[in-house]
Amino acid sequence: MQNIIVAFASQTDAGNFKSILMRGGFEPAYVCTSGAQVLSAMENLGSGVIVCGYRLGDMLYNELAENMSEYFSMLLIASPSKTDEAVFPENIIYLPTPLKKNDLISTLELMVEGVTKRRKKIKEKHRFRSAEDQKVIDSAKALLMDRHKMTEPEAHRYLQKCSMDSGTSLLETAEMIISLG
């Protein structure tokens, strides 16, 4: 998965960077000239890397970075004079111009790999429940088993079905059942 957004104020610059990336083995998903276009593209992709210049049609790189999701990283390409002593957050990598093609490609490869790893790590974190959350779910199952004479697997399936039907998490559904019980 190489969700790459190329974003430069000039359509010519954006097209040139797209060509360079394509020759380097990348297929940019979007080419944008404004921050609004990038924000829209980010929503569609979910995660990836934004390769951009210092200024876009409607905002600077730092304004765009403030609105980036945790699943995105930014590769800022700008002249050293524009970024004098700027301190960049962890999700922004800066490459000064003039730029070598090999530096661009190798940096982008590392960034794409990093975004993929970060997304997996965040997903893993959400997959495991805390002990307190599991206690709440177990209490809701016990309540269902006691009141409605369900087995543990039946109570669990009932919680899952209610969760899916209502569009809430299993924990929220369990909390609702306990509050109603």
Backbone as numpy.savetxt, mean C-alpha at the origin, in Angstrom:
# Nx Ny Nz CAx CAy CAz Cx Cy Cz
4.71 -8.70 -9.55 3.86 -7.53 -9.55 4.75 -6.29 -9.55
4.67 -5.48 -10.58 5.49 -4.28 -10.71 4.63 -3.04 -10.84
3.82 -2.74 -9.88 2.95 -1.58 -9.96 3.79 -0.31 -9.88
4.12 0.22 -11.05 4.97 1.41 -11.12 4.18 2.55 -11.75
4.25 3.71 -11.10 3.62 4.92 -11.62 4.74 5.89 -11.95
4.77 6.37 -13.17 5.75 7.37 -13.60 5.03 8.72 -13.58
5.60 9.69 -12.86 4.91 10.97 -12.69 5.89 12.14 -12.80
5.74 12.90 -13.86 6.54 14.11 -14.08 5.62 15.19 -14.64
5.91 16.45 -14.35 5.07 17.55 -14.82 5.03 17.60 -16.35
6.14 17.29 -16.98 6.23 17.33 -18.43 5.88 15.96 -19.02
4.97 15.96 -19.97 4.58 14.71 -20.63 5.80 14.09 -21.33
6.67 14.92 -21.85 7.88 14.44 -22.53 8.79 13.71 -21.55
9.02 14.33 -20.38 9.86 13.68 -19.35 9.25 12.36 -18.91
7.95 12.36 -18.68 7.26 11.14 -18.25 7.42 10.04 -19.30
7.25 10.40 -20.56 7.40 9.43 -21.65 8.82 8.90 -21.75
9.80 9.79 -21.56 11.20 9.36 -21.61 11.52 8.38 -20.49
11.05 8.67 -19.28 11.30 7.76 -18.16 10.58 6.43 -18.37
9.38 6.49 -18.93 8.66 5.25 -19.23 9.48 4.39 -20.19
10.03 5.00 -21.23 10.84 4.27 -22.21 12.08 3.65 -21.57
12.74 4.42 -20.72 13.94 3.91 -20.04 13.58 2.71 -19.18
12.49 2.83 -18.44 12.07 1.73 -17.56 11.68 0.49 -18.36
11.01 0.69 -19.48 10.60 -0.44 -20.31 11.84 -1.16 -20.87
12.85 -0.40 -21.28 14.09 -1.02 -21.76 14.81 -1.74 -20.63
14.56 -1.33 -19.38 15.17 -1.97 -18.22 14.37 -3.14 -17.69
13.27 -3.49 -18.36 12.48 -4.65 -17.95 11.26 -4.35 -17.10
10.92 -3.08 -16.94 9.74 -2.70 -16.15 8.63 -2.24 -17.08
7.40 -2.47 -16.67 6.23 -2.04 -17.45 5.41 -1.10 -16.56
5.63 0.21 -16.65 4.85 1.14 -15.81 3.35 0.98 -16.05
2.60 0.95 -14.96 1.15 0.79 -15.05 0.47 2.11 -15.44
1.02 3.23 -14.98 0.44 4.55 -15.26 1.55 5.55 -15.56
1.24 6.52 -16.40 2.10 7.66 -16.65 1.25 8.89 -16.35
1.70 9.71 -15.40 0.88 10.84 -14.92 1.68 12.15 -15.00
0.94 13.25 -15.08 1.57 14.57 -15.05 1.09 15.41 -13.87
0.13 14.89 -13.09 -0.37 15.64 -11.93 -0.47 14.72 -10.72
-0.44 15.34 -9.55 -0.58 14.58 -8.31 -1.95 13.92 -8.20
-2.98 14.59 -8.69 -4.33 14.03 -8.64 -4.39 12.72 -9.44
-3.73 12.71 -10.60 -3.70 11.48 -11.40 -2.96 10.37 -10.65
-1.88 10.72 -9.97 -1.12 9.73 -9.22 -1.96 9.16 -8.07
-2.66 10.02 -7.35 -3.51 9.56 -6.25 -4.58 8.58 -6.74
-5.17 8.89 -7.88 -6.17 8.01 -8.48 -5.54 6.67 -8.88
-4.36 6.73 -9.48 -3.65 5.51 -9.89 -3.30 4.66 -8.67
-2.89 5.31 -7.57 -2.55 4.57 -6.34 -3.76 3.79 -5.83
-4.93 4.42 -5.87 -6.14 3.73 -5.42 -6.41 2.48 -6.26
-6.18 2.59 -7.57 -6.42 1.46 -8.47 -5.42 0.34 -8.27
-4.18 0.66 -7.94 -3.14 -0.36 -7.84 -3.02 -0.99 -6.46
-3.22 -0.22 -5.41 -3.12 -0.77 -4.07 -1.73 -0.72 -3.47
-0.70 -0.98 -4.27 0.67 -0.91 -3.78 1.60 -0.72 -4.97
2.83 -0.26 -4.70 3.78 -0.08 -5.78 4.79 1.01 -5.51
5.41 1.48 -6.60 6.45 2.51 -6.53 6.07 3.65 -7.46
6.25 4.87 -6.96 6.01 6.07 -7.76 7.38 6.63 -8.12
7.66 6.74 -9.42 8.89 7.36 -9.90 8.49 8.77 -10.32
9.01 9.77 -9.61 8.53 11.12 -9.92 9.61 12.17 -9.80
9.29 13.33 -10.35 10.15 14.49 -10.25 9.77 15.33 -9.04
10.52 16.40 -8.84 10.32 17.29 -7.70 8.95 17.96 -7.74
8.53 18.37 -8.93 7.27 19.11 -9.08 6.39 18.40 -10.11
5.12 18.26 -9.76 4.12 17.75 -10.69 3.25 18.92 -11.12
2.26 18.68 -11.97 1.41 19.75 -12.46 0.67 20.51 -11.38
0.30 19.83 -10.30 -0.53 20.47 -9.28 0.01 20.38 -7.86
1.15 19.75 -7.66 1.72 19.66 -6.31 3.19 19.27 -6.36
3.86 19.47 -5.23 5.25 19.05 -5.09 5.29 17.60 -4.60
6.46 16.97 -4.73 6.62 15.57 -4.34 6.24 15.34 -2.88
6.58 16.30 -1.98 6.31 16.09 -0.55 4.82 16.12 -0.24
4.03 16.90 -1.00 2.58 16.89 -0.82 2.01 15.54 -1.25
2.54 15.01 -2.33 2.12 13.70 -2.80 2.50 12.63 -1.78
3.71 12.73 -1.23 4.18 11.75 -0.24 3.29 11.73 1.00
2.76 12.88 1.39 1.89 12.94 2.56 0.60 12.13 2.35
0.20 11.97 1.09 -1.04 11.25 0.78 -0.80 9.83 0.29
0.45 9.37 0.35 0.77 8.01 -0.11 0.35 6.99 0.93
-0.17 5.87 0.46 -0.52 4.79 1.37 0.76 4.10 1.84
0.65 3.34 2.92 1.82 2.64 3.45 2.34 1.56 2.50
1.55 1.22 1.50 1.94 0.19 0.54 2.70 0.75 -0.66
3.00 2.04 -0.65 3.72 2.68 -1.75 5.04 3.26 -1.26
6.00 3.31 -2.17 7.27 4.00 -1.95 7.46 4.97 -3.11
8.30 5.98 -2.88 8.53 6.98 -3.91 10.01 7.02 -4.26
10.29 7.05 -5.55 11.64 7.27 -6.06 11.65 8.68 -6.63
12.24 9.59 -5.89 12.30 11.01 -6.28 13.54 11.25 -7.12
13.34 11.81 -8.29 14.45 12.14 -9.19 14.44 13.65 -9.37
15.49 14.30 -8.85 15.53 15.77 -8.90 16.97 16.25 -8.84
17.15 17.50 -9.22 18.49 18.07 -9.16 18.83 18.34 -7.69
20.11 18.23 -7.35 20.52 18.47 -5.96 20.14 19.86 -5.46
20.07 20.84 -6.34 19.72 22.20 -5.92 18.28 22.30 -5.41
17.40 21.43 -5.87 15.99 21.47 -5.44 15.79 20.83 -4.08
16.69 19.94 -3.70 16.50 19.17 -2.47 17.58 19.47 -1.44
18.13 20.68 -1.48 19.21 21.06 -0.56 18.96 20.57 0.86
19.79 19.65 1.29 19.78 19.15 2.66 18.41 18.66 3.14
17.57 18.25 2.23 16.27 17.71 2.63 16.47 16.37 3.32
15.66 16.12 4.34 15.68 14.83 5.03 14.44 14.07 4.56
14.67 12.92 3.96 13.58 12.17 3.38 13.10 11.08 4.33
11.78 10.88 4.39 11.26 9.78 5.20 11.65 8.43 4.60
11.42 7.38 5.35 11.82 6.03 4.96 11.23 5.58 3.62
10.04 6.07 3.28 9.39 5.60 2.05 9.74 6.42 0.81
10.73 7.33 0.92 11.18 8.10 -0.24 12.68 7.87 -0.44
13.02 7.44 -1.63 14.43 7.28 -2.03 14.72 8.40 -3.04
15.85 9.06 -2.86 16.21 10.19 -3.72 17.40 9.82 -4.60
17.24 10.07 -5.90 18.35 9.94 -6.85 18.58 11.30 -7.49
19.80 11.84 -7.38 20.07 13.16 -7.97 20.29 13.07 -9.47
19.96 14.15 -10.16 20.27 14.25 -11.59 21.61 14.95 -11.72
22.38 14.69 -12.76 22.14 13.74 -13.84 22.18 12.30 -13.30
21.48 11.45 -14.00 21.20 10.11 -13.52 21.74 9.07 -14.50
22.29 8.00 -13.96 22.73 6.90 -14.80 21.61 5.87 -14.87
21.40 5.31 -16.06 20.33 4.33 -16.27 20.46 3.15 -15.31
21.68 2.65 -15.13 21.89 1.50 -14.25 21.49 1.81 -12.80
21.79 3.03 -12.33 21.40 3.43 -10.97 19.88 3.43 -10.84
19.22 3.95 -11.84 17.75 4.00 -11.84 17.16 2.59 -11.78
17.61 1.72 -12.66 17.05 0.37 -12.76 17.33 -0.44 -11.49
18.57 -0.40 -10.99 18.89 -1.19 -9.80 18.16 -0.67 -8.56
18.03 0.65 -8.44 17.28 1.22 -7.31 15.82 0.82 -7.39
15.25 0.89 -8.57 13.84 0.53 -8.74 13.61 -0.95 -8.45
14.55 -1.81 -8.85 14.42 -3.24 -8.55 14.36 -3.47 -7.04
15.24 -2.81 -6.31 15.25 -2.94 -4.85 13.96 -2.40 -4.23
13.47 -1.29 -4.75 12.25 -0.69 -4.21 11.03 -1.58 -4.45
10.92 -2.15 -5.64 9.78 -3.03 -5.95 9.82 -4.24 -5.01
11.01 -4.79 -4.80 11.16 -5.93 -3.89 10.79 -5.53 -2.46
11.22 -4.33 -2.04 10.91 -3.84 -0.70 9.42 -3.63 -0.48
8.72 -3.09 -1.48 7.28 -2.88 -1.37 6.57 -4.23 -1.23
7.00 -5.21 -2.01 6.40 -6.54 -1.95 6.59 -7.15 -0.56
7.81 -7.05 -0.02 8.08 -7.59 1.31 7.27 -6.87 2.39
7.19 -5.53 2.28 6.44 -4.76 3.27 4.96 -5.12 3.24
4.42 -5.30 2.05 3.00 -5.67 1.92 2.75 -7.04 2.56
3.65 -7.99 2.33 3.51 -9.33 2.93 3.59 -9.25 4.45
4.53 -8.44 4.95 4.70 -8.32 6.40 3.45 -7.72 7.04
2.88 -6.71 6.42 1.66 -6.07 6.96 0.50 -7.05 6.92
0.41 -7.82 5.82 -0.64 -8.82 5.70 -0.51 -9.89 6.79
0.71 -10.34 7.04 0.96 -11.35 8.08 0.56 -10.81 9.45
0.89 -9.56 9.70 0.58 -8.94 10.98 -0.93 -8.96 11.24
-1.71 -8.72 10.20 -3.16 -8.67 10.35 -3.78 -10.06 10.42
-3.01 -11.08 10.01 -3.58 -12.42 9.95 -3.69 -13.07 11.32
-2.82 -12.73 12.24 -2.84 -13.34 13.55 -3.58 -12.45 14.55
-4.43 -13.07 15.36 -5.21 -12.33 16.35 -4.45 -12.26 17.67
-4.70 -11.20 18.40 -4.10 -11.09 19.74 -4.87 -12.03 20.67
-4.28 -12.31 21.82 -4.91 -13.21 22.80 -6.25 -12.64 23.27
-6.31 -11.32 23.46 -7.57 -10.71 23.92 -8.67 -10.86 22.87
-8.31 -10.63 21.60 -9.28 -10.76 20.52 -9.79 -12.20 20.43
-8.88 -13.16 20.58 -9.30 -14.57 20.52 -10.22 -14.91 21.69
-9.98 -14.31 22.86 -10.85 -14.56 24.03 -12.26 -14.06 23.75
-12.38 -12.89 23.11 -13.69 -12.33 22.78 -14.43 -13.27 21.81
-13.73 -13.75 20.80 -14.35 -14.66 19.82 -14.75 -15.97 20.51
-13.87 -16.50 21.36 -14.20 -17.74 22.09 -15.40 -17.54 23.01
-15.50 -16.36 23.64 -16.66 -16.07 24.51 -17.95 -16.04 23.72
-17.90 -15.43 22.53 -19.09 -15.38 21.68 -19.50 -16.79 21.24
-18.51 -17.62 20.89 -18.81 -19.00 20.51 -19.42 -19.75 21.69
-18.87 -19.57 22.89 -19.40 -20.24 24.09 -20.85 -19.81 24.34
-21.13 -18.54 24.14 -22.49 -18.04 24.31 -23.44 -18.70 23.32
-23.02 -18.79 22.07 -23.85 -19.43 21.04 -24.04 -20.92 21.35
-22.99 -21.57 21.79 -23.07 -22.99 22.10 -24.02 -23.23 23.28
-23.98 -22.36 24.25 -24.83 -22.51 25.44 -26.28 -22.18 25.13
-26.53 -21.06 24.49 -27.90 -20.61 24.26 -28.61 -21.34 23.13
-27.86 -21.70 22.09 -28.50 -22.27 20.90 -28.09 -23.72 20.65
-27.45 -24.32 21.64 -27.06 -25.74 21.58 -26.28 -26.06 20.31
-25.33 -25.19 19.98 -24.49 -25.41 18.80 -23.20 -26.12 19.23
-22.59 -26.81 18.28 -21.26 -27.34 18.51 -20.26 -26.20 18.26
-19.01 -26.40 18.64 -18.01 -25.35 18.43 -17.84 -25.03 16.95
-17.73 -26.04 16.05 -17.63 -25.70 14.63 -18.87 -24.98 14.09
-20.05 -25.34 14.57 -21.28 -24.66 14.13 -21.27 -23.19 14.59
-20.85 -22.96 15.84 -20.80 -21.60 16.37 -19.78 -20.77 15.58
-18.66 -21.39 15.24 -17.64 -20.67 14.47 -18.16 -20.33 13.07
-18.79 -21.28 12.41 -19.35 -21.02 11.07 -20.43 -19.93 11.14
-21.24 -19.96 12.21 -22.28 -18.95 12.38 -21.65 -17.56 12.51
-20.59 -17.45 13.32 -19.88 -16.18 13.46 -19.31 -15.71 12.12
-18.70 -16.65 11.38 -18.13 -16.30 10.07 -19.21 -15.80 9.12
-20.35 -16.52 9.08 -21.43 -16.15 8.16 -21.99 -14.78 8.52
-22.24 -14.55 9.80 -22.75 -13.24 10.23 -21.75 -12.13 9.91
-20.47 -12.43 10.09 -19.41 -11.47 9.79 -19.42 -11.11 8.30
-19.49 -12.12 7.44 -19.50 -11.86 5.99 -20.77 -11.15 5.56
-21.92 -11.58 6.10 -23.19 -10.97 5.72 -23.27 -9.50 6.12
-22.70 -9.17 7.28 -22.78 -7.79 7.76 -21.59 -6.93 7.30
-20.57 -7.56 6.73 -19.41 -6.81 6.27 -18.54 -6.32 7.41
-18.57 -7.02 8.54 -17.75 -6.65 9.69 -16.72 -7.75 9.94
-15.74 -7.45 10.76 -14.72 -8.45 11.08 -15.31 -9.48 12.03
-14.64 -10.61 12.13 -15.07 -11.67 13.03 -15.11 -11.15 14.47
-14.12 -10.35 14.83 -14.05 -9.78 16.18 -15.25 -8.85 16.44
-15.56 -7.98 15.49 -16.70 -7.07 15.67 -18.01 -7.85 15.80
-18.15 -8.89 15.00 -19.35 -9.72 15.07 -19.45 -10.40 16.43
-18.34 -10.92 16.92 -18.32 -11.56 18.24 -18.70 -10.56 19.33
-18.17 -9.35 19.22 -18.51 -8.31 20.21 -20.00 -7.97 20.18
-20.59 -7.93 18.97 -22.04 -7.66 18.86 -22.84 -8.77 19.51
-22.46 -10.02 19.27 -23.19 -11.16 19.84 -23.10 -11.12 21.36
-21.94 -10.79 21.90 -21.78 -10.71 23.35 -22.64 -9.58 23.91
-22.65 -8.44 23.23 -23.43 -7.29 23.73 -24.93 -7.57 23.69
-25.37 -8.37 22.71 -26.80 -8.71 22.61 -27.17 -9.85 23.56
-26.17 -10.65 23.91 -26.39 -11.85 24.72 -26.67 -11.52 26.13
